[in-house]
Amino acid sequence: MIRSAVTVCLVPEARRGPFVFHGDLAGACASAAAHGFDGIEVFPPHADDVDAMELRELMRQHGLTLAAMGTGAGWLLRKLSLTDPDPHVRMCARDFIGAVVDFAGGFGAPAIVGSMQGRVKDDVDREQALDWLREELDQLGPRAHALNVPLLYEPLNRYETNLFNTVADSITFLQTLRTRNVKLLVDLFHANLEEADIAATIRDARACVGHVHFADSNRRAMGFGHLDGAPIASALRETSYDGFVSAEVLPLPDSESAARQTIASFRRWFPRG
Ligand SMILES: [Mn+2]
């Protein structure tokens, strides 16, 4: 069953970032549940900054599931990445992501490697950078597998990384890993910039897709931009996608409106019974 989620950002430095709710975890959970979402996706400063008991109680109280947890604060706050030329920085990046893998895994949820993948710097050989990324993902993938969850790798658009921008190139790379436990996160905002045909991309990727960021062409809630969501939703349904579509969108014109628009689009494209 395809499930709905909204993002909750707990990083003050990312308060202008593409997250539906900011700062108030309890308030976000109450609102997500009131709108009828199935889950929330949390973007924490660090895994240690989230109180697992509090989160578990909020999930229980509101009947929500933890959909996924982001790791981008490791880049935003600490400039850590898995392709940094400094081995110590790569180790810190792996530890940062590993802590999120462990925390989220305790909730049955995957961690996301997005901006933490980094980029090939000007003075670094591309194959070398890919070897570094491969080495780290081959450690993190099994760590997630031990908790019975995948690790999510998110292709980003060309303005955010020069590693891989398309789903197909990402899949080709993931097939060179020893671990089979890294799945793809297809973010519709990035896909709109990079893919020729998003629905065909989803069909071709099929079982490799583990999570979807549900965002329109302008990073606003689905329906507030110019993406045609219907064929994308059809592709997800026809490939028996069984994960979350999670609104990683700007809180415009405000959080409540973005949540309301997202759930309306979700219900239109993924009707239940
Ligand atoms: Mn995303």
PDB file of C-alpha atoms and ligand atoms in Angstrom:
ATOM      1  CA  MET A   1       0.000   0.000   0.000  1.00  0.00           C
ATOM      2  CA  ILE A   2       1.284   3.452  -0.882  1.00  0.00           C
ATOM      3  CA  ARG A   3       1.330   5.636   2.214  1.00  0.00           C
ATOM      4  CA  SER A   4       1.447   9.390   2.772  1.00  0.00           C
ATOM      5  CA  ALA A   5       3.934  11.345   4.868  1.00  0.00           C
ATOM      6  CA  VAL A   6       4.939  14.906   5.647  1.00  0.00           C
ATOM      7  CA  THR A   7       8.360  16.239   6.587  1.00  0.00           C
ATOM      8  CA  VAL A   8       9.222  17.745   9.963  1.00  0.00           C
ATOM      9  CA  CYS A   9      12.445  19.759  10.283  1.00  0.00           C
ATOM     10  CA  LEU A  10      14.077  19.996  13.720  1.00  0.00           C
ATOM     11  CA  VAL A  11      17.084  21.999  12.495  1.00  0.00           C
ATOM     12  CA  PRO A  12      16.752  25.756  13.155  1.00  0.00           C
ATOM     13  CA  GLU A  13      19.418  26.499  10.523  1.00  0.00           C
ATOM     14  CA  ALA A  14      17.160  24.831   7.910  1.00  0.00           C
ATOM     15  CA  ARG A  15      14.074  26.843   8.799  1.00  0.00           C
ATOM     16  CA  ARG A  16      13.819  28.120   5.225  1.00  0.00           C
ATOM     17  CA  GLY A  17      14.253  24.604   3.830  1.00  0.00           C
ATOM     18  CA  PRO A  18      11.688  22.430   2.021  1.00  0.00           C
ATOM     19  CA  PHE A  19       9.883  20.936   4.987  1.00  0.00           C
ATOM     20  CA  VAL A  20       6.173  21.160   5.739  1.00  0.00           C
ATOM     21  CA  PHE A  21       6.616  21.575   9.486  1.00  0.00           C
ATOM     22  CA  HIS A  22       9.409  23.248  11.372  1.00  0.00           C
ATOM     23  CA  GLY A  23      10.562  23.008  14.967  1.00  0.00           C
ATOM     24  CA  ASP A  24       7.594  21.679  16.867  1.00  0.00           C
ATOM     25  CA  LEU A  25       7.589  17.856  16.692  1.00  0.00           C
ATOM     26  CA  ALA A  26       4.501  17.354  18.866  1.00  0.00           C
ATOM     27  CA  GLY A  27       2.541  20.032  16.996  1.00  0.00           C
ATOM     28  CA  ALA A  28       3.612  18.569  13.642  1.00  0.00           C
ATOM     29  CA  CYS A  29       2.475  15.091  14.664  1.00  0.00           C
ATOM     30  CA  ALA A  30      -0.900  16.410  15.811  1.00  0.00           C
ATOM     31  CA  SER A  31      -1.384  18.305  12.559  1.00  0.00           C
ATOM     32  CA  ALA A  32      -0.168  15.413  10.360  1.00  0.00           C
ATOM     33  CA  ALA A  33      -2.637  13.086  12.061  1.00  0.00           C
ATOM     34  CA  ALA A  34      -5.463  15.635  11.802  1.00  0.00           C
ATOM     35  CA  HIS A  35      -4.873  15.908   8.040  1.00  0.00           C
ATOM     36  CA  GLY A  36      -4.924  12.115   7.769  1.00  0.00           C
ATOM     37  CA  PHE A  37      -1.281  11.413   6.938  1.00  0.00           C
ATOM     38  CA  ASP A  38       0.080   7.937   7.580  1.00  0.00           C
ATOM     39  CA  GLY A  39       3.529   9.011   8.663  1.00  0.00           C
ATOM     40  CA  ILE A  40       6.132  11.691   9.232  1.00  0.00           C
ATOM     41  CA  GLU A  41       9.664  12.064   7.923  1.00  0.00           C
ATOM     42  CA  VAL A  42      12.015  13.702  10.407  1.00  0.00           C
ATOM     43  CA  PHE A  43      15.043  15.877   9.607  1.00  0.00           C
ATOM     44  CA  PRO A  44      17.088  16.067  12.840  1.00  0.00           C
ATOM     45  CA  PRO A  45      20.291  17.992  13.689  1.00  0.00           C
ATOM     46  CA  HIS A  46      21.742  14.627  14.821  1.00  0.00           C
ATOM     47  CA  ALA A  47      20.197  11.285  15.800  1.00  0.00           C
ATOM     48  CA  ASP A  48      21.085  12.039  19.446  1.00  0.00           C
ATOM     49  CA  ASP A  49      18.951  15.186  19.348  1.00  0.00           C
ATOM     50  CA  VAL A  50      15.712  13.220  19.013  1.00  0.00           C
ATOM     51  CA  ASP A  51      14.177  11.692  22.124  1.00  0.00           C
ATOM     52  CA  ALA A  52      13.208   8.167  21.030  1.00  0.00           C
ATOM     53  CA  MET A  53      10.740   7.704  23.886  1.00  0.00           C
ATOM     54  CA  GLU A  54       8.999  10.987  23.098  1.00  0.00           C
ATOM     55  CA  LEU A  55       8.865  10.157  19.379  1.00  0.00           C
ATOM     56  CA  ARG A  56       7.521   6.657  20.071  1.00  0.00           C
ATOM     57  CA  GLU A  57       4.820   8.091  22.317  1.00  0.00           C
ATOM     58  CA  LEU A  58       3.839  10.719  19.715  1.00  0.00           C
ATOM     59  CA  MET A  59       3.641   8.046  16.994  1.00  0.00           C
ATOM     60  CA  ARG A  60       1.462   5.870  19.198  1.00  0.00           C
ATOM     61  CA  GLN A  61      -0.752   8.729  20.361  1.00  0.00           C
ATOM     62  CA  HIS A  62      -1.431   9.934  16.803  1.00  0.00           C
ATOM     63  CA  GLY A  63      -1.377   6.591  14.989  1.00  0.00           C
ATOM     64  CA  LEU A  64       1.570   7.663  12.822  1.00  0.00           C
ATOM     65  CA  THR A  65       4.548   5.758  11.406  1.00  0.00           C
ATOM     66  CA  LEU A  66       8.084   7.075  11.061  1.00  0.00           C
ATOM     67  CA  ALA A  67       8.457   7.091   7.257  1.00  0.00           C
ATOM     68  CA  ALA A  68      12.167   7.951   7.042  1.00  0.00           C
ATOM     69  CA  MET A  69      14.825  10.127   8.606  1.00  0.00           C
ATOM     70  CA  GLY A  70      17.070  12.590   6.784  1.00  0.00           C
ATOM     71  CA  THR A  71      20.806  13.039   7.297  1.00  0.00           C
ATOM     72  CA  GLY A  72      21.310  16.356   5.497  1.00  0.00           C
ATOM     73  CA  ALA A  73      22.149  18.214   8.716  1.00  0.00           C
ATOM     74  CA  GLY A  74      25.518  16.443   8.649  1.00  0.00           C
ATOM     75  CA  TRP A  75      26.299  18.443   5.534  1.00  0.00           C
ATOM     76  CA  LEU A  76      24.420  21.598   6.495  1.00  0.00           C
ATOM     77  CA  LEU A  77      25.813  21.972  10.028  1.00  0.00           C
ATOM     78  CA  ARG A  78      29.125  20.067   9.861  1.00  0.00           C
ATOM     79  CA  LYS A  79      30.118  19.979   6.156  1.00  0.00           C
ATOM     80  CA  LEU A  80      30.469  16.192   6.317  1.00  0.00           C
ATOM     81  CA  SER A  81      30.214  14.137   3.143  1.00  0.00           C
ATOM     82  CA  LEU A  82      30.906  10.584   1.994  1.00  0.00           C
ATOM     83  CA  THR A  83      33.111  11.840  -0.857  1.00  0.00           C
ATOM     84  CA  ASP A  84      35.290  14.297   1.043  1.00  0.00           C
ATOM     85  CA  PRO A  85      38.995  13.794   0.179  1.00  0.00           C
ATOM     86  CA  ASP A  86      39.851  13.759   3.923  1.00  0.00           C
ATOM     87  CA  PRO A  87      39.391  10.206   5.297  1.00  0.00           C
ATOM     88  CA  HIS A  88      38.602  11.597   8.753  1.00  0.00           C
ATOM     89  CA  VAL A  89      35.732  13.665   7.341  1.00  0.00           C
ATOM     90  CA  ARG A  90      34.399  10.605   5.495  1.00  0.00           C
ATOM     91  CA  MET A  91      34.570   8.593   8.721  1.00  0.00           C
ATOM     92  CA  CYS A  92      32.652  11.314  10.598  1.00  0.00           C
ATOM     93  CA  ALA A  93      30.097  11.379   7.770  1.00  0.00           C
ATOM     94  CA  ARG A  94      29.665   7.608   8.013  1.00  0.00           C
ATOM     95  CA  ASP A  95      29.281   7.830  11.806  1.00  0.00           C
ATOM     96  CA  PHE A  96      26.724  10.629  11.474  1.00  0.00           C
ATOM     97  CA  ILE A  97      24.644   8.678   8.952  1.00  0.00           C
ATOM     98  CA  GLY A  98      25.161   5.441  10.886  1.00  0.00           C
ATOM     99  CA  ALA A  99      23.639   7.002  13.992  1.00  0.00           C
ATOM    100  CA  VAL A 100      20.560   7.963  11.959  1.00  0.00           C
ATOM    101  CA  VAL A 101      20.428   4.461  10.411  1.00  0.00           C
ATOM    102  CA  ASP A 102      20.420   2.956  13.907  1.00  0.00           C
ATOM    103  CA  PHE A 103      17.864   5.400  15.332  1.00  0.00           C
ATOM    104  CA  ALA A 104      15.431   5.207  12.413  1.00  0.00           C
ATOM    105  CA  GLY A 105      15.972   1.455  12.097  1.00  0.00           C
ATOM    106  CA  GLY A 106      14.663   1.093  15.648  1.00  0.00           C
ATOM    107  CA  PHE A 107      11.385   2.474  14.280  1.00  0.00           C
ATOM    108  CA  GLY A 108      11.484   0.283  11.171  1.00  0.00           C
ATOM    109  CA  ALA A 109      12.324   3.337   9.072  1.00  0.00           C
ATOM    110  CA  PRO A 110      15.170   3.975   6.610  1.00  0.00           C
ATOM    111  CA  ALA A 111      17.791   6.742   6.694  1.00  0.00           C
ATOM    112  CA  ILE A 112      18.268   8.945   3.615  1.00  0.00           C
ATOM    113  CA  VAL A 113      21.619   9.775   2.001  1.00  0.00           C
ATOM    114  CA  GLY A 114      20.967  12.962   0.043  1.00  0.00           C
ATOM    115  CA  SER A 115      23.287  15.933   0.376  1.00  0.00           C
ATOM    116  CA  MET A 116      25.658  13.787   2.498  1.00  0.00           C
ATOM    117  CA  GLN A 117      26.787  12.063  -0.703  1.00  0.00           C
ATOM    118  CA  GLY A 118      28.773  15.224  -1.449  1.00  0.00           C
ATOM    119  CA  ARG A 119      30.266  15.952  -4.859  1.00  0.00           C
ATOM    120  CA  VAL A 120      33.434  15.384  -6.873  1.00  0.00           C
ATOM    121  CA  LYS A 121      35.672  18.325  -6.044  1.00  0.00           C
ATOM    122  CA  ASP A 122      37.709  19.973  -8.800  1.00  0.00           C
ATOM    123  CA  ASP A 123      41.023  18.452  -7.729  1.00  0.00           C
ATOM    124  CA  VAL A 124      39.666  14.915  -7.209  1.00  0.00           C
ATOM    125  CA  ASP A 125      39.470  12.129  -9.771  1.00  0.00           C
ATOM    126  CA  ARG A 126      35.852  11.095 -10.367  1.00  0.00           C
ATOM    127  CA  GLU A 127      36.575   7.360 -10.105  1.00  0.00           C
ATOM    128  CA  GLN A 128      38.323   8.006  -6.791  1.00  0.00           C
ATOM    129  CA  ALA A 129      35.295   9.847  -5.427  1.00  0.00           C
ATOM    130  CA  LEU A 130      33.001   7.031  -6.567  1.00  0.00           C
ATOM    131  CA  ASP A 131      35.274   4.502  -4.838  1.00  0.00           C
ATOM    132  CA  TRP A 132      34.953   6.485  -1.604  1.00  0.00           C
ATOM    133  CA  LEU A 133      31.173   6.620  -1.936  1.00  0.00           C
ATOM    134  CA  ARG A 134      31.047   2.888  -2.740  1.00  0.00           C
ATOM    135  CA  GLU A 135      33.179   2.054   0.296  1.00  0.00           C
ATOM    136  CA  GLU A 136      30.926   4.021   2.665  1.00  0.00           C
ATOM    137  CA  LEU A 137      27.635   2.748   1.222  1.00  0.00           C
ATOM    138  CA  ASP A 138      28.990  -0.781   1.465  1.00  0.00           C
ATOM    139  CA  GLN A 139      29.369  -0.229   5.206  1.00  0.00           C
ATOM    140  CA  LEU A 140      26.087   1.610   5.772  1.00  0.00           C
ATOM    141  CA  GLY A 141      23.930  -0.734   3.663  1.00  0.00           C
ATOM    142  CA  PRO A 142      24.669  -3.808   5.818  1.00  0.00           C
ATOM    143  CA  ARG A 143      24.275  -1.701   8.970  1.00  0.00           C
ATOM    144  CA  ALA A 144      20.719  -0.895   7.861  1.00  0.00           C
ATOM    145  CA  HIS A 145      20.146  -4.487   6.788  1.00  0.00           C
ATOM    146  CA  ALA A 146      20.912  -5.655  10.325  1.00  0.00           C
ATOM    147  CA  LEU A 147      17.881  -3.599  11.395  1.00  0.00           C
ATOM    148  CA  ASN A 148      15.790  -4.954   8.540  1.00  0.00           C
ATOM    149  CA  VAL A 149      15.486  -1.615   6.731  1.00  0.00           C
ATOM    150  CA  PRO A 150      17.018  -0.383   3.477  1.00  0.00           C
ATOM    151  CA  LEU A 151      19.373   2.576   3.172  1.00  0.00           C
ATOM    152  CA  LEU A 152      18.000   5.227   0.807  1.00  0.00           C
ATOM    153  CA  TYR A 153      20.202   6.918  -1.800  1.00  0.00           C
ATOM    154  CA  GLU A 154      18.747  10.053  -3.353  1.00  0.00           C
ATOM    155  CA  PRO A 155      19.902  11.312  -6.781  1.00  0.00           C
ATOM    156  CA  LEU A 156      20.005  15.113  -6.654  1.00  0.00           C
ATOM    157  CA  ASN A 157      19.768  17.618  -9.478  1.00  0.00           C
ATOM    158  CA  ARG A 158      22.866  19.047 -11.177  1.00  0.00           C
ATOM    159  CA  TYR A 159      22.892  22.201  -9.046  1.00  0.00           C
ATOM    160  CA  GLU A 160      23.318  20.115  -5.873  1.00  0.00           C
ATOM    161  CA  THR A 161      25.729  17.324  -6.872  1.00  0.00           C
ATOM    162  CA  ASN A 162      27.858  16.160  -9.782  1.00  0.00           C
ATOM    163  CA  LEU A 163      27.892  12.501  -8.683  1.00  0.00           C
ATOM    164  CA  PHE A 164      24.655  11.184 -10.215  1.00  0.00           C
ATOM    165  CA  ASN A 165      21.675  13.245 -11.327  1.00  0.00           C
ATOM    166  CA  THR A 166      19.426  10.625 -12.889  1.00  0.00           C
ATOM    167  CA  VAL A 167      17.758   7.550 -11.500  1.00  0.00           C
ATOM    168  CA  ALA A 168      19.214   5.311 -14.246  1.00  0.00           C
ATOM    169  CA  ASP A 169      22.811   6.437 -13.582  1.00  0.00           C
ATOM    170  CA  SER A 170      22.244   5.941  -9.854  1.00  0.00           C
ATOM    171  CA  ILE A 171      20.965   2.401 -10.384  1.00  0.00           C
ATOM    172  CA  THR A 172      23.970   1.551 -12.553  1.00  0.00           C
ATOM    173  CA  PHE A 173      26.235   2.753  -9.738  1.00  0.00           C
ATOM    174  CA  LEU A 174      24.290   0.971  -6.966  1.00  0.00           C
ATOM    175  CA  GLN A 175      24.651  -2.277  -8.924  1.00  0.00           C
ATOM    176  CA  THR A 176      28.433  -2.028  -8.429  1.00  0.00           C
ATOM    177  CA  LEU A 177      28.052  -2.176  -4.628  1.00  0.00           C
ATOM    178  CA  ARG A 178      28.563  -5.379  -2.674  1.00  0.00           C
ATOM    179  CA  THR A 179      25.448  -4.600  -0.622  1.00  0.00           C
ATOM    180  CA  ARG A 180      22.021  -5.052  -2.233  1.00  0.00           C
ATOM    181  CA  ASN A 181      20.394  -3.057   0.571  1.00  0.00           C
ATOM    182  CA  VAL A 182      20.613   0.463  -0.880  1.00  0.00           C
ATOM    183  CA  LYS A 183      17.371   1.586  -2.471  1.00  0.00           C
ATOM    184  CA  LEU A 184      16.559   4.721  -4.401  1.00  0.00           C
ATOM    185  CA  LEU A 185      14.719   7.756  -3.227  1.00  0.00           C
ATOM    186  CA  VAL A 186      13.010   9.386  -6.209  1.00  0.00           C
ATOM    187  CA  ASP A 187      12.457  13.058  -5.443  1.00  0.00           C
ATOM    188  CA  LEU A 188       9.994  14.448  -7.973  1.00  0.00           C
ATOM    189  CA  PHE A 189      11.504  17.967  -7.780  1.00  0.00           C
ATOM    190  CA  HIS A 190      14.954  16.643  -8.767  1.00  0.00           C
ATOM    191  CA  ALA A 191      13.430  14.222 -11.283  1.00  0.00           C
ATOM    192  CA  ASN A 192      11.526  17.069 -12.951  1.00  0.00           C
ATOM    193  CA  LEU A 193      14.847  18.811 -13.601  1.00  0.00           C
ATOM    194  CA  GLU A 194      16.787  15.742 -14.743  1.00  0.00           C
ATOM    195  CA  GLU A 195      14.530  13.047 -16.210  1.00  0.00           C
ATOM    196  CA  ALA A 196      13.054  13.042 -19.712  1.00  0.00           C
ATOM    197  CA  ASP A 197       9.905  11.251 -18.507  1.00  0.00           C
ATOM    198  CA  ILE A 198       9.337  10.759 -14.778  1.00  0.00           C
ATOM    199  CA  ALA A 199       6.670   8.062 -15.150  1.00  0.00           C
ATOM    200  CA  ALA A 200       8.897   6.035 -17.522  1.00  0.00           C
ATOM    201  CA  THR A 201      11.796   6.509 -15.105  1.00  0.00           C
ATOM    202  CA  ILE A 202       9.734   5.034 -12.271  1.00  0.00           C
ATOM    203  CA  ARG A 203       8.625   2.118 -14.453  1.00  0.00           C
ATOM    204  CA  ASP A 204      12.215   1.379 -15.477  1.00  0.00           C
ATOM    205  CA  ALA A 205      13.473   1.629 -11.874  1.00  0.00           C
ATOM    206  CA  ARG A 206      10.639  -0.520 -10.479  1.00  0.00           C
ATOM    207  CA  ALA A 207      11.801  -2.526  -7.472  1.00  0.00           C
ATOM    208  CA  CYS A 208      14.785  -0.208  -6.893  1.00  0.00           C
ATOM    209  CA  VAL A 209      12.507   2.587  -5.636  1.00  0.00           C
ATOM    210  CA  GLY A 210      12.297   2.625  -1.837  1.00  0.00           C
ATOM    211  CA  HIS A 211      10.941   6.106  -1.099  1.00  0.00           C
ATOM    212  CA  VAL A 212       9.447   9.059  -2.966  1.00  0.00           C
ATOM    213  CA  HIS A 213       9.716  12.758  -2.195  1.00  0.00           C
ATOM    214  CA  PHE A 214       6.385  14.151  -3.277  1.00  0.00           C
ATOM    215  CA  ALA A 215       7.138  17.700  -4.448  1.00  0.00           C
ATOM    216  CA  ASP A 216       6.019  19.806  -7.366  1.00  0.00           C
ATOM    217  CA  SER A 217       8.226  21.546  -9.964  1.00  0.00           C
ATOM    218  CA  ASN A 218       8.694  24.590  -7.712  1.00  0.00           C
ATOM    219  CA  ARG A 219       9.348  22.587  -4.499  1.00  0.00           C
ATOM    220  CA  ARG A 220       5.852  23.404  -3.322  1.00  0.00           C
ATOM    221  CA  ALA A 221       3.092  20.926  -2.442  1.00  0.00           C
ATOM    222  CA  MET A 222       1.953  18.669  -5.309  1.00  0.00           C
ATOM    223  CA  GLY A 223      -0.640  20.617  -7.260  1.00  0.00           C
ATOM    224  CA  PHE A 224       0.943  24.018  -6.519  1.00  0.00           C
ATOM    225  CA  GLY A 225       3.395  23.705  -9.441  1.00  0.00           C
ATOM    226  CA  HIS A 226       3.250  22.450 -13.041  1.00  0.00           C
ATOM    227  CA  LEU A 227       4.114  18.750 -12.658  1.00  0.00           C
ATOM    228  CA  ASP A 228       1.499  16.367 -14.033  1.00  0.00           C
ATOM    229  CA  GLY A 229       1.070  14.046 -11.083  1.00  0.00           C
ATOM    230  CA  ALA A 230      -1.405  11.615 -12.667  1.00  0.00           C
ATOM    231  CA  PRO A 231       1.022   9.624 -14.887  1.00  0.00           C
ATOM    232  CA  ILE A 232       3.607   9.584 -12.089  1.00  0.00           C
ATOM    233  CA  ALA A 233       1.048   8.174  -9.662  1.00  0.00           C
ATOM    234  CA  SER A 234      -0.055   5.617 -12.259  1.00  0.00           C
ATOM    235  CA  ALA A 235       3.539   4.463 -12.677  1.00  0.00           C
ATOM    236  CA  LEU A 236       3.928   4.079  -8.910  1.00  0.00           C
ATOM    237  CA  ARG A 237       0.695   2.097  -8.641  1.00  0.00           C
ATOM    238  CA  GLU A 238       1.433  -0.078 -11.682  1.00  0.00           C
ATOM    239  CA  THR A 239       4.909  -0.996 -10.436  1.00  0.00           C
ATOM    240  CA  SER A 240       3.367  -2.054  -7.101  1.00  0.00           C
ATOM    241  CA  TYR A 241       5.327   0.601  -5.233  1.00  0.00           C
ATOM    242  CA  ASP A 242       4.785  -0.133  -1.564  1.00  0.00           C
ATOM    243  CA  GLY A 243       6.468   2.751   0.259  1.00  0.00           C
ATOM    244  CA  PHE A 244       5.811   6.322   1.297  1.00  0.00           C
ATOM    245  CA  VAL A 245       5.240   9.383  -0.824  1.00  0.00           C
ATOM    246  CA  SER A 246       6.534  12.044   1.511  1.00  0.00           C
ATOM    247  CA  ALA A 247       5.965  15.773   1.082  1.00  0.00           C
ATOM    248  CA  GLU A 248       9.399  17.379   1.110  1.00  0.00           C
ATOM    249  CA  VAL A 249       8.009  20.780   0.191  1.00  0.00           C
ATOM    250  CA  LEU A 250       8.196  24.405   1.198  1.00  0.00           C
ATOM    251  CA  PRO A 251       5.632  25.462   3.803  1.00  0.00           C
ATOM    252  CA  LEU A 252       3.942  27.825   1.358  1.00  0.00           C
ATOM    253  CA  PRO A 253       1.757  29.735   1.745  1.00  0.00           C
ATOM    254  CA  ASP A 254       1.974  28.151   5.223  1.00  0.00           C
ATOM    255  CA  SER A 255       2.475  24.703   6.754  1.00  0.00           C
ATOM    256  CA  GLU A 256      -1.213  23.910   7.090  1.00  0.00           C
ATOM    257  CA  SER A 257      -1.998  24.839   3.473  1.00  0.00           C
ATOM    258  CA  ALA A 258       0.957  22.809   2.191  1.00  0.00           C
ATOM    259  CA  ALA A 259      -0.195  19.800   4.240  1.00  0.00           C
ATOM    260  CA  ARG A 260      -3.798  20.205   3.078  1.00  0.00           C
ATOM    261  CA  GLN A 261      -2.790  20.469  -0.596  1.00  0.00           C
ATOM    262  CA  THR A 262      -0.479  17.454  -0.281  1.00  0.00           C
ATOM    263  CA  ILE A 263      -3.097  15.183   1.244  1.00  0.00           C
ATOM    264  CA  ALA A 264      -5.687  16.319  -1.333  1.00  0.00           C
ATOM    265  CA  SER A 265      -3.292  15.381  -4.170  1.00  0.00           C
ATOM    266  CA  PHE A 266      -2.439  12.125  -2.424  1.00  0.00           C
ATOM    267  CA  ARG A 267      -6.091  11.125  -2.109  1.00  0.00           C
ATOM    268  CA  ARG A 268      -6.804  12.041  -5.710  1.00  0.00           C
ATOM    269  CA  TRP A 269      -3.927   9.981  -7.114  1.00  0.00           C
ATOM    270  CA  PHE A 270      -3.809   7.144  -4.604  1.00  0.00           C
ATOM    271  CA  PRO A 271      -7.464   6.481  -3.720  1.00  0.00           C
ATOM    272  CA  ARG A 272      -8.148   3.748  -1.194  1.00  0.00           C
ATOM    273  CA  GLY A 273     -10.966   1.307  -1.687  1.00  0.00           C
TER     274      GLY A 273
HETATM  275 MN    MN B   1      14.477  15.075  -1.509  1.00  0.00          MN
END
